Coordinates of C-alpha atoms in Angstrom, one line a residue:
M1 CA 2.4 25.5 13.0
K2 CA 2.6 26.7 9.4
S3 CA 5.9 24.9 8.9
L4 CA 4.4 21.7 10.3
L5 CA 1.4 22.0 8.0
K6 CA 3.7 22.4 5.1
H7 CA 5.3 19.0 5.8
R8 CA 4.1 16.4 3.3
L9 CA 3.0 14.0 6.1
A10 CA 1.0 16.6 8.0
W11 CA -2.3 16.3 6.3
P12 CA -2.3 12.5 5.9
V13 CA -1.6 12.2 9.7
I14 CA -4.4 14.7 10.4
A15 CA -6.8 12.8 8.2
L16 CA -5.9 9.5 9.9
A17 CA -6.4 11.1 13.3
A18 CA -9.7 12.6 12.3
L19 CA -11.0 9.2 11.0
L20 CA -10.0 7.5 14.3
L21 CA -11.6 10.3 16.3
L22 CA -14.8 10.0 14.2
N23 CA -14.9 6.3 14.9
Q24 CA -14.3 6.9 18.6
I25 CA -17.3 9.3 18.7
F26 CA -19.7 6.7 17.3
R27 CA -18.1 3.8 19.1
P28 CA -16.7 4.7 22.6
D29 CA -14.7 1.5 22.8
F30 CA -13.1 1.9 19.4
L31 CA -9.6 2.8 20.6
S32 CA -9.7 0.4 23.5
L33 CA -7.4 -2.7 23.6
R34 CA -8.0 -5.9 25.5
M35 CA -5.9 -9.0 26.3
Q36 CA -7.7 -12.3 25.8
D37 CA -6.0 -15.8 25.9
G38 CA -2.7 -14.1 25.6
H39 CA -3.6 -12.2 22.4
L40 CA -4.2 -8.5 21.9
Y41 CA -7.6 -7.6 20.5
G42 CA -9.2 -4.3 19.5
S43 CA -10.3 -2.3 16.5
L44 CA -6.8 -0.8 16.0
I45 CA -5.4 -4.3 15.9
D46 CA -8.0 -5.3 13.4
I47 CA -7.1 -2.3 11.2
M48 CA -3.4 -3.1 11.3
R49 CA -4.0 -6.8 10.6
N50 CA -6.5 -6.3 7.8
G51 CA -4.4 -3.5 6.3
A52 CA -1.2 -5.5 6.4
P53 CA -1.5 -6.9 2.8
T54 CA -2.2 -3.4 1.5
I55 CA 0.8 -2.0 3.3
L56 CA 3.1 -4.7 1.9
I57 CA 2.0 -4.1 -1.7
A58 CA 2.1 -0.3 -1.2
L59 CA 5.7 -0.5 0.1
G60 CA 6.7 -2.2 -3.1
M61 CA 4.6 0.2 -5.2
T62 CA 6.4 3.1 -3.6
L63 CA 9.8 2.1 -4.9
V64 CA 8.4 1.3 -8.3
I65 CA 6.7 4.7 -8.5
A66 CA 9.9 6.4 -7.3
T67 CA 11.5 5.2 -10.5
R68 CA 8.8 6.8 -12.6
G69 CA 7.1 3.4 -13.0
I70 CA 3.8 1.7 -12.0
D71 CA 2.9 -1.9 -11.2
L72 CA -0.6 -2.8 -12.1
S73 CA 0.1 -6.6 -11.8
V74 CA 0.4 -6.8 -8.0
G75 CA -3.2 -8.0 -7.7
A76 CA -2.6 -10.8 -10.2
V77 CA 0.6 -11.8 -8.3
V78 CA -1.4 -12.0 -5.1
A79 CA -3.8 -14.4 -6.8
I80 CA -1.0 -16.5 -8.3
A81 CA 0.9 -16.8 -5.0
G82 CA -2.2 -17.9 -3.2
A83 CA -3.2 -20.3 -5.9
A84 CA 0.3 -21.9 -6.2
S85 CA 0.7 -22.3 -2.4
C86 CA -2.8 -23.7 -1.7
T87 CA -2.7 -26.0 -4.7
Y88 CA 0.6 -27.5 -3.6
I89 CA -0.7 -28.0 0.0
A90 CA -3.9 -29.6 -1.3
A91 CA -2.0 -32.0 -3.6
S92 CA 0.7 -32.9 -1.0
P93 CA 0.6 -36.3 0.6
E94 CA 1.0 -34.6 4.0
P95 CA -1.1 -31.5 3.7
G96 CA -0.9 -30.6 7.4
S97 CA 2.9 -30.8 7.9
P98 CA 5.1 -27.8 8.5
V99 CA 7.4 -28.9 5.7
T100 CA 4.5 -28.7 3.3
A101 CA 3.7 -25.2 4.5
A102 CA 7.3 -24.1 4.1
M103 CA 7.5 -25.5 0.6
A104 CA 4.2 -23.8 -0.3
V105 CA 5.6 -20.4 0.9
L106 CA 8.9 -21.0 -1.1
I107 CA 6.9 -21.9 -4.3
A108 CA 4.9 -18.6 -4.0
V109 CA 8.0 -16.5 -3.4
V110 CA 9.9 -18.1 -6.3
A111 CA 6.9 -17.6 -8.6
A112 CA 6.9 -13.9 -7.5
L113 CA 10.6 -13.6 -8.3
V114 CA 10.0 -14.9 -11.8
L115 CA 7.1 -12.5 -12.3
G116 CA 9.1 -9.6 -11.0
V117 CA 12.0 -10.4 -13.3
W118 CA 9.5 -10.5 -16.2
N119 CA 8.1 -7.1 -15.4
G120 CA 11.6 -5.7 -15.0
F121 CA 12.7 -7.2 -18.2
L122 CA 9.9 -5.6 -20.2
V123 CA 10.4 -2.2 -18.6
S124 CA 14.2 -1.9 -18.4
T125 CA 15.4 -4.1 -21.3
I126 CA 12.7 -4.0 -23.9
G127 CA 11.7 -0.5 -23.1
V128 CA 7.9 -1.1 -22.8
Q129 CA 6.0 1.6 -20.9
P130 CA 5.5 0.4 -17.2
I131 CA 1.7 0.8 -17.3
I132 CA 1.6 -1.4 -20.5
A133 CA 4.2 -3.9 -19.3
T134 CA 2.4 -4.6 -16.0
L135 CA -1.0 -4.4 -17.6
V136 CA 0.0 -7.5 -19.6
L137 CA 0.5 -9.5 -16.4
M138 CA -2.5 -7.9 -14.7
T139 CA -4.7 -9.3 -17.5
A140 CA -2.9 -12.7 -17.9
G141 CA -2.2 -13.3 -14.3
R142 CA -5.7 -14.0 -13.3
G143 CA -5.9 -16.5 -16.1
I144 CA -2.7 -18.1 -14.9
A145 CA -4.1 -18.4 -11.3
Q146 CA -7.3 -19.9 -12.7
L147 CA -5.2 -22.5 -14.6
I148 CA -3.3 -23.4 -11.5
T149 CA -6.5 -23.9 -9.4
G150 CA -8.5 -25.4 -12.3
G151 CA -11.1 -22.7 -11.9
Q152 CA -12.0 -23.9 -8.4
I153 CA -11.6 -22.5 -4.9
I154 CA -8.9 -24.6 -3.3
S155 CA -9.4 -25.1 0.4
V156 CA -6.5 -26.3 2.7
S157 CA -6.1 -27.4 6.2
N158 CA -2.7 -26.6 7.6
D159 CA -2.3 -24.8 10.9
H160 CA 1.3 -23.7 10.1
Y161 CA 0.2 -22.1 6.8
K162 CA -2.9 -20.6 8.5
S163 CA -0.6 -18.9 11.1
I164 CA 0.8 -16.5 8.4
G165 CA -2.5 -14.6 8.1
A166 CA -4.4 -15.6 11.2
G167 CA -1.7 -16.6 13.8
Y168 CA -0.4 -14.7 16.8
L169 CA 3.1 -14.2 18.1
F170 CA 4.2 -12.1 21.1
T171 CA 0.4 -11.2 21.6
L172 CA 0.3 -9.6 18.1
P173 CA -0.9 -11.0 14.8
V174 CA 1.8 -12.6 12.7
S175 CA 0.8 -10.6 9.7
I176 CA 1.6 -7.3 11.5
L177 CA 5.0 -8.6 12.6
I178 CA 5.8 -9.7 9.0
T179 CA 4.7 -6.3 7.6
A180 CA 6.8 -4.5 10.3
A181 CA 9.9 -6.7 9.4
V182 CA 9.5 -6.0 5.6
F183 CA 9.1 -2.2 6.4
A184 CA 12.2 -2.3 8.5
V185 CA 14.3 -4.1 5.9
A186 CA 13.1 -1.7 3.1
A187 CA 13.8 1.3 5.3
V188 CA 17.3 0.2 6.2
L189 CA 18.2 -0.7 2.6
T190 CA 16.8 2.5 1.1
R191 CA 17.8 5.0 3.8
R192 CA 21.0 3.6 5.3
T193 CA 22.6 2.5 2.0
A194 CA 23.0 4.2 -1.4
L195 CA 20.1 2.2 -2.8
G196 CA 17.6 4.9 -1.9
T197 CA 19.6 7.6 -3.5
L198 CA 20.0 5.6 -6.6
I199 CA 16.3 5.0 -6.8
E200 CA 15.6 8.7 -6.5
A201 CA 18.2 9.5 -9.1
V202 CA 16.6 7.2 -11.6
G203 CA 13.2 8.6 -10.9
I204 CA 14.3 12.3 -11.1
N205 CA 16.2 12.0 -14.3
P206 CA 16.9 8.6 -15.8
V207 CA 19.0 10.0 -18.7
A208 CA 21.3 12.0 -16.4
S209 CA 21.7 9.1 -14.0
R210 CA 22.6 6.8 -17.0
L211 CA 25.1 9.4 -18.3
A212 CA 26.6 9.6 -14.8
G213 CA 27.4 5.9 -14.9
L214 CA 24.4 4.6 -13.0
R215 CA 23.1 1.2 -14.2
S216 CA 19.4 2.3 -14.1
R217 CA 18.3 -1.0 -15.6
N218 CA 19.5 -2.9 -12.5
I219 CA 17.7 -0.5 -10.2
I220 CA 14.5 -1.0 -12.2
W221 CA 14.8 -4.7 -12.0
I222 CA 15.3 -4.6 -8.3
V223 CA 12.2 -2.5 -7.5
Y224 CA 9.9 -4.6 -9.7
V225 CA 11.2 -7.8 -8.1
F226 CA 10.7 -6.3 -4.7
S227 CA 7.2 -5.3 -5.6
A228 CA 6.3 -8.8 -6.8
V229 CA 7.8 -10.4 -3.7
C230 CA 5.7 -8.0 -1.4
A231 CA 2.6 -8.9 -3.4
A232 CA 3.4 -12.6 -3.0
V233 CA 3.7 -12.3 0.8
A234 CA 0.4 -10.4 0.8
G235 CA -1.2 -13.2 -1.2
L236 CA 0.1 -15.7 1.3
M237 CA -1.5 -13.6 4.1
I238 CA -4.8 -13.3 2.3
S239 CA -5.1 -17.0 1.3
S240 CA -3.9 -18.3 4.7
N241 CA -6.3 -16.1 6.6
V242 CA -9.3 -17.8 4.9
T243 CA -7.4 -21.1 4.3
A244 CA -8.4 -21.1 0.7
A245 CA -7.2 -19.7 -2.7
D246 CA -9.8 -17.8 -4.8
A247 CA -8.0 -17.0 -8.0
N248 CA -10.9 -14.9 -9.2
N249 CA -11.3 -12.6 -6.2
A250 CA -8.0 -12.7 -4.2
G251 CA -6.3 -9.3 -4.4
L252 CA -9.0 -7.9 -6.7
Y253 CA -8.4 -4.1 -7.1
I254 CA -5.8 -4.1 -4.4
E255 CA -3.4 -2.4 -6.8
M256 CA -5.7 0.6 -6.7
D257 CA -5.7 0.8 -2.9
A258 CA -1.9 0.5 -3.0
I259 CA -1.5 3.4 -5.5
L260 CA -3.9 5.5 -3.5
A261 CA -1.9 4.8 -0.3
V262 CA 1.3 5.8 -2.0
V263 CA -0.2 9.1 -3.4
I264 CA -1.9 9.9 -0.1
G265 CA 1.4 9.3 1.7
G266 CA 3.1 12.1 -0.3
T267 CA 5.0 10.2 -3.0
S268 CA 4.7 11.9 -6.4
L269 CA 3.6 9.8 -9.3
A270 CA 6.2 11.7 -11.4
G271 CA 9.0 9.8 -9.6
G272 CA 11.9 10.9 -7.5
R273 CA 11.6 11.5 -3.8
Y274 CA 9.4 9.1 -1.8
T275 CA 8.4 8.3 1.7
L276 CA 7.9 4.8 3.1
V277 CA 6.4 6.2 6.4
G278 CA 3.9 8.2 4.4
T279 CA 2.9 5.1 2.4
V280 CA 2.2 3.3 5.7
V281 CA 0.1 6.2 6.9
G282 CA -1.8 6.2 3.6
A283 CA -2.5 2.5 3.8
F284 CA -3.8 3.0 7.3
I285 CA -6.1 5.7 6.0
I286 CA -7.5 3.4 3.3
Q287 CA -8.1 0.6 5.8
T288 CA -9.6 3.0 8.4
L289 CA -11.9 4.3 5.8
T290 CA -13.3 0.9 5.3
T291 CA -13.8 0.5 9.0
T292 CA -15.4 3.9 9.2
V293 CA -17.9 2.9 6.5
Y294 CA -19.1 0.0 8.6
T295 CA -19.1 2.0 11.8
L296 CA -21.3 4.8 10.3
G297 CA -23.6 2.3 8.6
I298 CA -23.0 3.7 5.1
P299 CA -24.8 1.7 2.5
P300 CA -22.4 -0.6 0.5
E301 CA -23.5 1.0 -2.9
V302 CA -22.0 4.4 -1.8
T303 CA -18.9 3.1 -0.1
L304 CA -16.6 3.7 -3.0
V305 CA -18.0 7.2 -3.4
F306 CA -17.4 8.0 0.3
K307 CA -13.8 6.7 0.0
A308 CA -13.2 8.7 -3.2
L309 CA -14.4 11.9 -1.5
V310 CA -12.0 11.4 1.4
V311 CA -9.1 10.5 -0.8
I312 CA -9.7 13.5 -3.1
T313 CA -9.9 15.8 0.0
V314 CA -6.6 14.6 1.4
C315 CA -4.8 14.9 -2.0
L316 CA -6.1 18.4 -2.5
L317 CA -4.9 19.4 1.0
Q318 CA -1.5 18.1 0.0
A319 CA -1.3 19.9 -3.4
P320 CA 0.8 23.1 -3.1
R321 CA -1.5 25.0 -5.6
A322 CA -4.6 24.0 -3.8
R323 CA -3.2 25.1 -0.4
K324 CA -2.1 28.4 -2.0
L325 CA -5.5 29.0 -3.5
F326 CA -7.1 28.2 -0.1
S327 CA -4.8 30.6 1.7
S328 CA -5.6 33.4 -0.8
L329 CA -9.3 32.9 -0.3
K330 CA -8.9 32.8 3.5
A331 CA -6.6 35.8 3.7
P332 CA -8.4 39.1 4.5
N333 CA -8.2 42.1 2.2
S334 CA -5.1 44.0 3.1
A335 CA -6.5 47.3 2.1
T336 CA -8.2 49.3 5.0
P337 CA -11.1 51.7 4.4
E338 CA -8.8 54.6 5.2
A339 CA -6.3 53.5 2.6
T340 CA -9.0 53.0 0.0
K341 CA -10.3 56.6 0.6
E342 CA -6.7 58.0 0.2
K343 CA -6.3 56.1 -3.1
V344 CA -9.6 57.4 -4.3
A345 CA -8.7 61.0 -3.3
I346 CA -5.4 60.7 -5.1

C-alpha cells in the first residue's frame, strides 16, 4: 500500500474517485448510464464531453511544460480558431454544406500551425522566455479574434460542423472520440518512439542535450506547434457545440485549467519527466470539480475558492516534502516510558 501511495498518480486517482463518490452520495443516479435514441447519456458522459477541450489543451501543455516551457496563448488560439472557422462558414455561399465545414476546420488548423510556429520561433530561435513569448500571443490573440469577427458573435448553421462538438458516433459524443484519438497518437509518438525521450532530455538539461548533438530547437518547435493544434481542435469543439464564435469569451482562462490539470497529474513545472495519463486524470478532476459545485449547490461566488482548495490539497498530497512532514506528525513517539526512565537514570 505504501508503494502504491508513493506513485505520482495515486493521489490524483484517489481525489477523482472521492469526487465521484461525493457526487454519487448527493445524487444516487450520478454514476448511472442510459441509452436513448442510440446515444449514451449520463453524468459521466457529460463530464468527459465537457472536459474534452480541457484535456486536449492539457495534452499539448504537458509536452510544452516537459521542455521547461509554458504556453499561455492556448486560450487565444481557441478564440482565433473558432472565429476563423465560423466567419468562413457564415460568409460562404453554401454555409450548410459539408465542404464548407471541412474548409472551416482546415482554416482553423492552418491558423494554429502558423501560431504554433510563431511561438516556437520566439522561444527556440530568438530565445525569448516562454512565459513572455506566449504572453504576447495571449494578449494579442483576443484582438486578432475580435478583428476576424468584427467584434460580433458569429452564429452559424451547419450540421456537419456542429457534429464536432455536439454530434454522436458509435453511441458516444464525437468530441470524446476525437480527444481519445489525439491522446492515442500523442501516447504512441512519445512512448513508442524516441520523441518522448528527446522531449525529456531537453527538459531535464537543455545544455547537455545540445552538447550531445540533439537539435533542441526542433523539439521545442514541435511541442509548441502540437500545443497550438490541440488548442485549435478544442476551439472547434467549443464553437461547434454552441454553433457560434464568441471571440471575447471562448476559451477564456482555459489555459489556467490546462496548467492545473498538468500539475495535478504529476508533471513537474521544472520540466523533464511527464505523464499524459496523469494529465487526463487531472483534467477529469478539474471538470468533475465543476460538476460537484453544481451538485452541492455551492454559490457561484465561492466556486473558484472551492476549486482552489481542492487543487491545493491534491498538490500538497503529491509533494514529497509535504508527505514526509505528514508522516512525521502521524508517526508515534518511538521512545517508550521504560526507555525514557532508563535514559533519565543514566
